[in-house]
Amino acid sequence: MYVELKQINKSFGDFQASRDVSFGIEKGSLVALLGPSGSGKTTILRMIAGLETPDSGDIIIDGARVNDIPPAERGIGFVFQNYALFRYMTVYDNIAYGLKIKKMPKEQIKKRVTELLELTGLTGMEKRYPNQLSGGQRQRVAFARALAPEPQLLLLDEPFAAIDAKVRHELRTWLREMILKVGITSIFVTHDQDEAVEVASQIIVTNQGRIEQIGEPKEIYTEPKTPFVTEFIGQPTFIEDYGKLKGFRKEKKYKGAIIRPEFVEAFKSDNKTFKDVMDCSEEGVITDILFRGTSLELKLDVGGVTLTTHRSLDRRKVSVGEKMRVIIYRVFAVDETAAYPMDNEELAKRNVKYNHLEAYLYSKDGYFVV
Amino acid sequence: MEKKTRREESKAAKAILITISFLFVGLMLVVPLISILVNSLSKGFGFYLSSLGTKFVSSALKITILATAAAVLVNTLFGLVASWALTRFSFKGKQVLSTLIDIPFSISPVIAGLAYIMTFGRMGWAAPIVEGINNALGTDIQIVFAIPGVLLATIFVTFPFVSRELIPVLNAEGTDEEEAAALMGAKGFSIFKSITFPKIKWALLYGMILCFARALGEFGAVHALSKTRGKTFTLPLEIDALYLSGSADSIVASFAVSSILVIMAVIILILRNLLEHREKGKSGIV
Ligand SMILES: Nc1ncnc2c1ncn2[C@@H]1O[C@H](COP(=O)(O)OP(=O)(O)O)[C@@H](O)[C@H]1O
Ligand SMILES: [Mg+2]
């Protein structure tokens, strides 16, 4: 493990921002700290950087305990949420700042800055001031500035929060490629699951100062370990009386179930692909149709329960009020402490090939393929 | 229809309010100040110059400049330190400190003067300390009714100006840039010089100007601590003395001396407006 946190606790006054936080990060990995706003992500990042001191616990970087090592000596590059660019300095001086502090010779500084400007596609911007740059360009400057002193670990706090939704997507790809190219171990904070999933190879889910789950994106997605993660990831609908749905029995010990759009298949009654499982289906009425760019989002009323599903644009046209056949192939039943995947019993009885169904279900939505 | 009348009403209201404001400012401020300038020249320019040339006035001018310089210097340093402490650290008694700094805003300057008399005067608790120092060093430092007292009083009344200008700016700017610099290994003073100072310099200068203007005109606190004309008097005290002495000549002379302060005030006002303008129009690039 390159970075390790062991039982970190941190309070601000009587508010506990970190509770028993422990995790490890492999060298060279790109990790996301994902959680709702206020869940303690920034606090964790700032403690690793040395900008906050934990009340208890150990922070280990590259095998050495760094709790008492000053921030500047931890070999960390930090990209602040709003970039914190030095606004009275040009792009060049921003990137050169850390090198000047290190008393690097002028020639070498120039070489390194030019190199970074090239890497980040900022060549020609070196004389500009931060307020003359777009959000995306500022992010690049912040990134270049953090990388200039060649840190061993890069920390990024909500690197996309200050960027227009339009270019955010593009920048995610850019940042991921950039980090992989440089090969630096990186941790970034986000409250946006799409961002975490797209950029990170490992996700750490935080909630109320605690770590809820650590895993690869797919693992977090398909095997959520806690009710919180189950509800936080995906586009979940919580249903208390899930026993109403065909193929499921409600058990007393569960307080309800969480259903994701991709667990729900809605098809017209003459659809041949589903003829084998037609009698596992129940009726649902389309109450709303939303265009989601690459697919449609359907809201269906199934026996009084509102379910959401996605529909590929290549499929036949549907309209509000239309009666569809609906099959729910899985739910996550939840109690107070954990989530349990429950498969549709009718489908299971019929020995419907899981893969066959799913290959169809996950056609074009861009979600995970299980 | 109704809309129209309402718009007319608000137009009328605008005209009335603007007129009242101008009349009020004109009658209460501008006319009296101009009358000082006019009166100061009522006995001719030669008389004007000669009344400024007395040794009383030149001594008062020197002391005023000394006291003002001391106040600006001390309060700038203190203002930087205090506003830094109040915005960058959290500590017990922070609220108390913040309130205490404002005392000179809410207390009458005369009381400040009396407080120093009670402290450093012959009966004051600090008098033995001063005496001890004098004995030990063989000096003869007097505080009350001497120049140090005048300086202390001026510093006291202008205490909060710089810190009150800096605190909101420091709060609004946050600490991200400083933290970024610290992470790259920059040390305290170099962070201040290269990162913080450019952000606060206008507010600092503005605070210093306010402090300067206030120090220049201070009367009450200095009056309590200064009793010797020609030795410890500042310009406002000299003006007062000239005026109270009652002869027609000395009254005109007091106007002449006042005109120095008025002219200085006008210069400061213009400077202040220039700065404010600059602050507003600033693009973040200097
Ligand atoms: N310096 C601080 N003083 C007091 N409370 C703080 C401080 N920093 C963070 N907190 C509190 O700790 C909680 C977690 O904050 P943070 O780590 O910023 O969460 P996140 O980054 O996940 O949004 C928040 O409720 C916040 O108000
Ligand atoms: Mg945060």
XYZ file of C-alpha atoms and ligand atoms in Angstrom:
684
model
C 0.000 0.000 0.000
C 1.372 3.389 -0.941
C -0.994 5.475 1.149
C -2.548 4.059 4.269
C -4.948 5.561 6.782
C -5.392 3.720 10.048
C -8.329 4.476 12.320
C -8.345 8.164 11.726
C -10.647 10.273 13.869
C -11.129 13.980 13.511
C -13.507 16.388 15.211
C -14.226 20.053 14.675
C -15.536 21.204 18.038
C -18.175 18.608 18.895
C -18.772 17.689 15.265
C -17.045 14.481 14.266
C -15.954 14.800 10.654
C -14.025 11.507 10.453
C -14.891 8.310 12.319
C -12.461 5.415 12.319
C -11.409 6.014 8.762
C -9.130 3.277 7.455
C -8.139 2.450 3.904
C -5.159 1.724 1.729
C -4.230 2.782 -1.757
C -1.884 0.978 -4.133
C 0.943 2.819 -5.819
C -0.062 4.161 -9.204
C -3.811 3.856 -8.669
C -6.463 6.460 -9.286
C -8.930 6.464 -6.441
C -12.185 8.347 -5.900
C -13.513 9.417 -2.516
C -17.217 9.427 -3.247
C -19.935 10.595 -0.884
C -22.597 13.212 -0.345
C -21.643 16.761 0.513
C -20.554 17.049 4.148
C -19.603 13.384 4.456
C -16.006 14.232 5.310
C -14.227 13.731 1.990
C -12.364 17.019 1.971
C -11.366 16.498 5.590
C -9.740 13.177 4.696
C -7.876 14.747 1.782
C -6.690 17.657 3.902
C -5.424 15.318 6.610
C -3.422 13.330 4.077
C -1.920 16.596 2.812
C -1.206 17.771 6.359
C -3.509 20.772 6.183
C -5.496 19.281 9.068
C -4.195 17.144 11.919
C -6.112 13.998 12.851
C -7.113 13.645 16.516
C -6.035 10.015 16.458
C -4.837 7.399 14.015
C -1.926 7.059 11.613
C -1.336 8.331 8.130
C 1.306 6.402 6.277
C 2.775 7.395 2.948
C 5.316 5.151 1.256
C 5.867 3.191 4.429
C 6.574 6.157 6.703
C 4.203 7.628 9.254
C 3.745 11.246 8.201
C 1.494 12.578 10.986
C 4.277 14.799 12.267
C 5.854 15.655 8.941
C 5.046 19.175 7.693
C 2.801 19.389 4.622
C 5.523 20.686 2.334
C 7.700 17.658 3.019
C 5.105 15.005 2.253
C 5.670 15.103 -1.501
C 2.058 15.892 -2.262
C 0.464 17.889 -5.053
C -2.922 19.352 -4.201
C -5.596 20.644 -6.537
C -8.045 22.742 -4.555
C -11.769 22.727 -5.154
C -11.759 26.211 -6.667
C -8.191 25.724 -7.831
C -6.832 28.481 -5.563
C -4.699 29.800 -8.375
C -2.546 32.756 -7.368
C -4.636 35.439 -8.939
C -1.962 38.094 -9.013
C 0.429 35.846 -10.888
C 0.503 34.764 -14.499
C -0.023 31.179 -15.561
C 3.733 30.835 -15.886
C 4.401 32.179 -12.381
C 1.670 29.997 -10.930
C 3.255 26.853 -12.325
C 6.777 28.036 -11.492
C 5.944 28.996 -7.887
C 6.782 25.677 -6.246
C 9.998 25.396 -8.235
C 11.128 28.892 -7.262
C 10.512 28.026 -3.626
C 12.758 25.021 -4.129
C 15.433 27.370 -5.497
C 15.633 25.498 -8.759
C 17.876 27.289 -11.285
C 15.973 29.599 -13.652
C 16.881 27.591 -16.751
C 15.530 24.398 -15.260
C 12.356 26.120 -14.070
C 11.747 27.361 -17.561
C 12.278 23.911 -18.990
C 9.939 22.256 -16.504
C 7.190 24.864 -16.894
C 7.372 24.660 -20.687
C 7.120 20.905 -20.432
C 4.018 21.156 -18.238
C 2.409 23.799 -20.433
C 2.839 21.425 -23.318
C 1.539 18.443 -21.397
C -1.601 20.307 -20.356
C -2.154 22.030 -23.676
C -1.632 25.497 -22.228
C 1.214 26.602 -24.448
C 0.712 30.242 -25.402
C -1.277 31.026 -22.250
C 1.715 31.564 -19.958
C 1.296 35.346 -19.778
C -2.381 35.248 -18.886
C -3.832 35.782 -15.443
C -6.229 33.257 -13.907
C -9.265 35.485 -14.458
C -8.535 35.490 -18.171
C -8.965 31.725 -18.397
C -11.974 29.445 -18.777
C -12.878 26.981 -16.027
C -11.271 24.140 -17.904
C -8.068 26.069 -18.466
C -7.906 26.994 -14.791
C -8.214 23.351 -13.896
C -5.304 22.603 -16.203
C -3.182 25.313 -14.613
C -4.017 23.978 -11.142
C -3.096 20.509 -12.321
C 0.169 21.685 -13.853
C 1.035 23.727 -10.760
C 0.434 20.735 -8.496
C 2.561 18.486 -10.687
C 5.447 20.914 -11.179
C 7.503 19.916 -8.109
C 7.104 16.248 -9.128
C 5.052 15.030 -6.168
C 4.600 11.337 -5.452
C 0.920 11.693 -4.634
C -1.707 13.912 -6.210
C -4.819 14.955 -4.311
C -7.719 16.636 -6.084
C -10.727 18.119 -4.308
C -13.827 18.107 -6.508
C -11.769 18.873 -9.599
C -14.821 19.226 -11.821
C -17.193 21.078 -9.514
C -16.344 24.509 -10.916
C -16.717 23.463 -14.532
C -19.680 23.784 -16.895
C -21.646 20.569 -17.283
C -20.977 20.716 -21.016
C -17.207 20.379 -20.870
C -17.092 18.398 -17.657
C -17.392 15.125 -19.453
C -14.546 15.937 -21.782
C -12.333 17.054 -18.899
C -12.933 13.866 -16.981
C -11.501 11.854 -19.806
C -8.678 14.347 -20.147
C -7.787 14.213 -16.466
C -7.909 10.439 -16.341
C -5.656 10.121 -19.364
C -3.316 12.755 -18.004
C -2.982 11.067 -14.626
C -2.424 7.663 -16.184
C 0.170 9.156 -18.520
C 2.078 10.788 -15.669
C 1.620 7.613 -13.655
C 1.130 9.394 -10.340
C -0.840 7.878 -7.475
C -3.957 10.036 -7.209
C -6.948 10.489 -4.953
C -9.793 12.710 -6.002
C -12.905 13.775 -4.168
C -16.303 13.880 -5.778
C -19.967 13.747 -4.872
C -20.901 12.699 -8.382
C -21.055 8.937 -8.901
C -20.826 9.165 -12.672
C -17.598 11.048 -12.241
C -16.224 8.502 -9.786
C -17.205 5.593 -11.986
C -15.802 7.107 -15.139
C -12.501 8.322 -13.775
C -11.468 6.074 -10.891
C -10.187 2.536 -10.787
C -11.122 2.261 -7.113
C -13.938 3.953 -5.215
C -14.117 4.709 -1.499
C -17.653 5.580 -0.460
C -17.970 7.942 2.508
C -20.999 8.797 4.587
C -21.222 10.801 7.799
C -17.487 10.669 8.358
C -17.341 6.893 7.902
C -16.087 4.693 5.115
C -19.051 2.687 3.865
C -17.405 0.574 1.213
C -14.219 0.275 -0.780
C -14.027 -1.429 -4.140
C -13.817 -1.279 -7.863
C -16.635 0.671 -9.499
C -18.301 -2.490 -10.710
C -18.111 -4.076 -7.273
C -19.594 -1.026 -5.578
C -22.305 -1.095 -8.135
C -23.267 -4.737 -8.198
C -22.530 -5.640 -4.608
C -23.387 -2.659 -2.445
C -22.570 -3.709 1.108
C -24.630 -1.228 3.102
C -28.084 0.321 2.782
C -26.413 3.679 2.263
C -24.332 2.556 -0.704
C -27.345 0.778 -2.180
C -29.361 3.960 -2.030
C -26.555 6.263 -3.064
C -25.316 4.453 -6.160
C -27.270 4.181 -9.360
C -30.634 5.791 -9.739
C -32.497 3.999 -7.024
C -36.173 3.872 -6.103
C -37.012 2.743 -2.597
C -40.110 0.601 -2.231
C -41.325 -0.518 1.139
C -43.922 -3.047 0.039
C -41.919 -4.775 -2.640
C -43.961 -7.965 -2.037
C -46.551 -6.467 -4.343
C -44.252 -6.991 -7.280
C -44.565 -10.237 -9.168
C -41.798 -12.702 -8.370
C -40.894 -11.258 -4.956
C -42.033 -12.042 -1.427
C -41.593 -9.486 1.263
C -39.844 -10.781 4.341
C -40.459 -9.188 7.733
C -36.786 -8.650 8.505
C -36.310 -6.252 5.609
C -37.571 -2.732 5.772
C -37.993 -2.535 2.013
C -36.181 -2.838 -1.260
C -34.247 -0.689 -3.648
C -34.887 -1.039 -7.353
C -32.669 0.393 -10.043
C -33.837 1.291 -13.549
C -31.709 -1.413 -15.095
C -33.454 -4.061 -12.970
C -36.692 -3.204 -14.694
C -37.594 -4.340 -18.194
C -40.710 -2.956 -19.881
C -41.809 -4.362 -23.245
C -44.834 -4.405 -25.491
C -47.040 -7.507 -25.123
C -46.223 -8.667 -28.660
C -42.469 -8.625 -28.094
C -41.094 -11.989 -29.232
C -37.827 -11.766 -27.326
C -39.769 -12.047 -24.090
C -42.381 -14.602 -25.113
C -40.904 -17.288 -22.835
C -41.222 -15.085 -19.804
C -44.437 -13.282 -20.739
C -46.346 -14.841 -17.818
C -43.710 -13.650 -15.336
C -44.600 -10.113 -16.305
C -47.250 -7.792 -14.958
C -48.996 -4.786 -16.317
C -47.533 -1.285 -16.025
C -48.779 1.987 -17.442
C -46.355 4.590 -18.743
C -46.871 7.786 -16.755
C -43.986 9.829 -18.086
C -41.301 9.716 -20.760
C -38.104 11.741 -20.462
C -35.526 12.089 -23.174
C -32.083 11.389 -21.744
C -29.900 12.034 -24.741
C -28.798 8.482 -25.453
C -31.944 6.782 -24.180
C -35.445 7.351 -22.884
C -36.332 7.242 -19.246
C -39.760 5.729 -18.619
C -41.818 6.098 -15.458
C -44.242 3.246 -15.019
C -47.112 2.713 -12.620
C -47.031 -0.948 -11.653
C -49.875 -1.786 -9.259
C -49.536 1.578 -7.553
C -45.742 1.472 -7.374
C -43.776 3.921 -9.543
C -40.805 2.321 -11.244
C -38.214 3.814 -13.536
C -36.525 2.132 -16.470
C -34.441 3.120 -19.457
C -35.292 2.358 -23.045
C -32.995 2.292 -26.012
C -33.866 4.768 -28.744
C -33.613 1.934 -31.271
C -36.676 0.188 -29.868
C -40.248 0.753 -30.962
C -41.973 3.999 -30.073
C -43.914 4.173 -26.812
C -46.281 6.821 -25.505
C -47.613 8.046 -22.185
C -50.646 6.022 -21.086
C -49.514 2.951 -23.005
C -49.864 -0.399 -21.227
C -46.591 -2.305 -21.084
C -45.514 -5.666 -19.696
C -43.045 -5.226 -16.865
C -40.533 -7.641 -15.353
C -38.345 -6.785 -12.420
C -35.491 -9.175 -12.382
C -33.785 -8.117 -9.183
C -34.136 -5.899 -6.129
C -31.840 -5.103 -3.212
C -33.670 -5.907 -0.010
C -32.306 -3.781 2.842
C -32.394 -3.999 6.607
C -30.682 -1.562 8.965
C -27.148 -2.675 8.275
C -26.835 -4.389 4.916
C -28.258 -4.908 1.451
C -29.177 -8.296 -0.021
C -29.694 -8.895 -3.724
C -32.950 -10.785 -4.374
C -33.638 -12.265 -7.781
C -37.094 -12.673 -9.258
C -38.336 -16.111 -8.090
C -40.491 -16.761 -11.134
C -37.600 -16.148 -13.473
C -35.368 -18.329 -11.337
C -37.915 -21.202 -11.367
C -38.061 -21.091 -15.119
C -34.314 -21.246 -15.275
C -34.226 -18.252 -17.527
C -30.682 -17.738 -18.607
C -29.543 -14.780 -16.689
C -27.129 -13.710 -19.336
C -29.604 -13.897 -22.106
C -31.966 -11.552 -20.354
C -29.325 -9.213 -19.235
C -27.548 -8.864 -22.534
C -30.808 -7.494 -23.701
C -31.551 -5.375 -20.672
C -28.247 -3.604 -20.712
C -28.323 -2.815 -24.338
C -27.444 0.824 -24.702
C -27.806 2.571 -21.420
C -24.191 3.085 -20.702
C -24.505 1.562 -17.260
C -22.405 -1.334 -16.069
C -22.551 -4.615 -17.824
C -22.687 -7.224 -15.117
C -52.826 53.959 -15.575
C -51.904 53.052 -12.080
C -48.485 51.976 -13.205
C -47.841 55.336 -14.734
C -48.774 57.318 -11.654
C -46.638 55.061 -9.600
C -43.693 55.694 -11.831
C -44.306 59.432 -11.617
C -44.541 59.175 -7.868
C -41.227 57.413 -7.648
C -39.703 60.005 -9.955
C -40.908 62.759 -7.654
C -39.630 60.876 -4.638
C -36.251 60.511 -6.291
C -36.045 64.251 -6.984
C -37.090 65.166 -3.455
C -34.675 62.763 -1.787
C -31.776 63.891 -3.926
C -32.562 67.558 -3.256
C -32.783 66.999 0.479
C -29.470 65.146 0.493
C -27.685 67.857 -1.433
C -29.210 70.680 0.627
C -28.340 68.956 3.852
C -24.760 68.159 2.871
C -24.380 71.663 1.457
C -25.700 73.511 4.488
C -24.198 71.267 7.129
C -20.808 70.549 5.590
C -19.762 72.404 2.507
C -20.859 75.954 3.342
C -19.286 75.950 6.834
C -16.018 74.577 5.454
C -15.933 77.150 2.675
C -16.669 79.876 5.194
C -13.544 78.806 7.044
C -11.466 79.265 3.928
C -13.131 82.600 3.190
C -12.717 83.854 6.743
C -9.127 82.761 6.881
C -8.398 85.160 4.028
C -10.574 88.018 5.370
C -7.508 90.006 6.475
C -5.570 89.424 3.328
C -3.078 86.846 2.136
C -0.192 88.462 3.964
C -1.968 88.096 7.282
C -2.886 84.516 6.383
C 0.761 83.600 5.831
C 1.997 85.385 8.915
C -0.563 83.656 11.143
C 0.700 80.323 9.861
C 4.263 81.352 10.526
C 4.135 81.721 14.329
C 6.248 79.419 16.440
C 3.116 78.100 18.123
C 1.685 76.956 14.830
C 4.905 75.443 13.551
C 5.340 73.536 16.832
C 1.715 72.348 16.633
C 2.197 71.268 13.021
C 5.307 69.269 13.953
C 3.550 67.530 16.810
C 0.498 66.819 14.720
C 2.647 65.230 12.033
C 4.566 63.252 14.638
C 1.403 61.994 16.331
C -0.244 61.139 13.015
C 2.814 59.280 11.781
C 3.037 57.346 15.044
C -0.644 56.457 14.907
C -0.506 55.275 11.299
C 2.658 53.262 11.890
C 1.598 51.592 15.129
C -1.958 50.921 14.038
C -0.920 49.527 10.674
C 1.363 47.036 12.365
C -1.167 46.254 15.038
C -3.990 46.085 12.482
C -2.096 43.542 10.398
C -1.282 41.406 13.413
C -4.755 41.541 14.953
C -6.698 40.980 11.756
C -4.410 38.086 10.906
C -4.956 36.522 14.315
C -8.700 37.059 14.182
C -9.203 35.626 10.718
C -6.601 32.892 10.536
C -6.722 31.231 13.937
C -9.493 30.053 16.153
C -8.766 30.545 19.829
C -10.433 31.220 23.127
C -11.277 34.861 23.613
C -11.396 35.589 19.899
C -14.795 37.236 20.230
C -13.599 39.247 23.200
C -10.536 40.478 21.342
C -12.642 41.434 18.369
C -14.975 43.465 20.570
C -12.146 45.099 22.517
C -10.509 46.377 19.351
C -13.644 48.373 18.632
C -13.705 50.190 21.973
C -12.258 53.429 20.566
C -15.233 53.583 18.188
C -17.708 53.655 21.004
C -15.900 55.523 23.742
C -15.587 59.313 23.902
C -11.990 60.408 23.180
C -12.022 62.587 26.318
C -12.520 59.463 28.377
C -9.567 57.891 26.633
C -7.469 60.917 27.595
C -8.618 60.762 31.205
C -7.934 57.031 31.287
C -4.298 57.676 30.368
C -4.067 60.343 33.077
C -5.411 57.829 35.575
C -2.866 55.312 34.377
C 0.304 57.331 33.894
C -0.460 60.504 35.896
C 1.102 61.243 39.258
C -1.541 59.143 41.063
C -1.760 56.477 38.334
C -0.818 52.862 38.939
C 1.744 52.879 36.139
C 3.482 56.036 37.349
C 5.954 54.125 39.584
C 6.899 51.943 36.638
C 7.711 54.979 34.492
C 9.607 56.491 37.381
C 11.501 53.237 37.890
C 12.530 53.227 34.262
C 13.587 56.862 34.477
C 15.679 56.186 37.571
C 17.273 53.124 36.100
C 18.149 54.723 32.775
C 18.758 58.201 34.045
C 16.137 59.552 31.674
C 13.273 61.935 32.292
C 10.400 60.499 30.339
C 7.067 62.125 31.084
C 3.900 60.705 29.592
C 1.000 62.765 30.826
C 1.066 66.415 29.652
C 3.999 65.577 27.415
C 4.495 64.450 23.847
C 4.343 60.682 24.625
C 0.866 61.249 26.065
C -0.222 63.020 22.887
C 1.070 60.117 20.812
C -0.650 57.537 23.023
C -3.955 59.396 22.865
C -3.790 59.669 19.075
C -2.918 56.011 18.718
C -5.792 55.082 21.003
C -8.520 56.853 19.057
C -7.350 55.510 15.688
C -6.768 51.987 16.917
C -9.460 50.059 14.970
C -9.282 51.636 11.520
C -6.751 49.391 9.817
C -7.887 46.115 11.366
C -11.541 46.857 10.585
C -10.682 47.352 6.938
C -8.561 44.207 6.766
C -10.755 41.723 8.612
C -13.592 41.550 6.059
C -11.133 41.296 3.182
C -9.122 38.543 4.841
C -12.312 36.682 5.647
C -13.635 36.961 2.133
C -10.382 35.880 0.512
C -10.130 32.623 2.425
C -6.905 30.707 2.871
C -6.777 28.427 -0.141
C -4.072 30.310 -1.985
C -1.950 30.533 1.160
C -2.412 26.820 1.782
C -1.462 26.040 -1.789
C 1.712 28.061 -1.359
C 2.479 26.434 1.999
C 2.062 22.970 0.469
C 4.730 23.875 -2.041
C 7.065 24.758 0.804
C 6.694 28.536 1.001
C 7.315 29.953 4.478
C 5.215 32.424 6.440
C 6.690 35.742 5.415
C 7.197 34.850 1.785
C 3.576 33.642 1.624
C 2.471 36.956 3.064
C 4.595 38.915 0.652
C 3.783 37.068 -2.538
C 0.223 35.840 -1.940
C -1.583 37.693 0.835
C -0.250 41.207 0.495
C -1.327 41.725 -3.132
C -4.862 40.772 -2.092
C -5.087 43.150 0.855
C -2.946 46.066 -0.169
C -5.809 48.331 -1.221
C -7.802 47.663 1.903
C -4.667 48.249 3.927
C -3.975 51.561 2.244
C -7.584 52.605 2.675
C -7.453 51.769 6.372
C -4.229 53.745 6.691
C -5.821 56.772 5.056
C -8.791 56.646 7.399
C -6.413 56.314 10.326
C -4.357 59.234 9.030
C -7.394 61.491 8.613
C -8.726 60.688 12.039
C -5.348 61.155 13.726
C -4.878 64.526 12.079
C -8.086 65.918 13.507
C -8.084 64.346 16.950
C -9.034 66.820 19.662
C -10.707 65.340 22.727
C -8.219 62.744 23.869
C -5.230 64.951 23.135
C -6.893 67.892 24.859
C -7.106 65.922 28.099
C -3.402 65.071 27.959
C -1.853 68.211 26.558
C -1.749 71.493 28.404
C 1.283 73.435 27.105
C 0.794 75.631 24.068
C 3.847 75.670 21.823
C 5.177 72.464 23.420
C 2.572 69.715 23.329
C -0.269 71.312 21.381
C -1.447 69.773 18.123
C -3.081 71.802 15.360
C -6.664 71.276 16.586
C -5.626 72.434 20.075
C -3.783 75.428 18.636
C -6.866 76.368 16.628
C -8.951 76.133 19.773
C -6.477 78.262 21.743
C -6.336 80.953 19.057
C -10.081 81.101 18.824
C -10.645 81.248 22.565
C -8.135 84.052 23.044
C -10.845 86.212 21.513
C -9.118 89.093 19.719
C -10.318 89.724 16.175
C -6.851 88.970 14.801
C -6.448 85.695 16.625
C -9.866 84.505 15.470
C -8.907 85.071 11.856
C -5.592 83.363 12.605
C -7.470 80.359 13.971
C -9.362 80.186 10.691
C -6.106 80.318 8.818
C -4.707 77.392 10.788
C -7.973 75.518 10.325
C -7.644 75.922 6.599
C -4.538 73.723 6.674
C -6.566 70.900 8.133
C -9.435 71.493 5.724
C -7.114 71.391 2.747
C -5.484 68.208 4.033
C -8.906 66.676 4.547
C -9.902 67.508 0.996
C -6.720 65.958 -0.356
C -7.401 62.829 1.687
C -10.956 62.728 0.413
C -9.784 62.841 -3.170
C -7.202 60.162 -2.490
C -9.808 58.017 -0.830
C -12.148 58.301 -3.771
C -9.402 57.475 -6.206
C -8.617 54.363 -4.229
C -12.224 53.345 -3.974
C -12.559 53.774 -7.682
C -9.500 51.720 -8.260
C -10.805 48.992 -5.935
C -14.097 48.808 -7.795
C -12.589 48.817 -11.237
C -9.891 46.335 -10.411
C -9.771 43.336 -12.660
C -7.681 41.203 -10.427
C -4.564 42.172 -12.307
C -2.190 44.672 -10.887
N -12.477 23.717 9.706
C -13.687 23.236 10.036
N -14.329 23.705 11.124
C -15.540 23.232 11.463
N -16.212 22.293 10.785
C -15.647 21.784 9.689
C -14.350 22.229 9.247
N -14.031 21.553 8.132
C -15.082 20.734 7.880
N -16.033 20.851 8.818
C -17.296 20.105 8.873
O -17.013 18.756 8.679
C -17.982 18.175 7.835
C -17.319 17.456 6.700
O -16.729 18.419 5.896
P -15.968 18.059 4.554
O -14.840 17.163 4.860
O -15.661 19.345 3.894
O -17.073 17.275 3.725
P -17.180 17.008 2.171
O -15.886 17.393 1.547
O -17.486 15.568 2.081
O -18.315 17.852 1.684
C -18.915 19.264 7.390
O -20.118 19.157 8.110
C -18.204 20.524 7.743
O -19.117 21.516 8.168
Mg -15.641 18.949 0.154
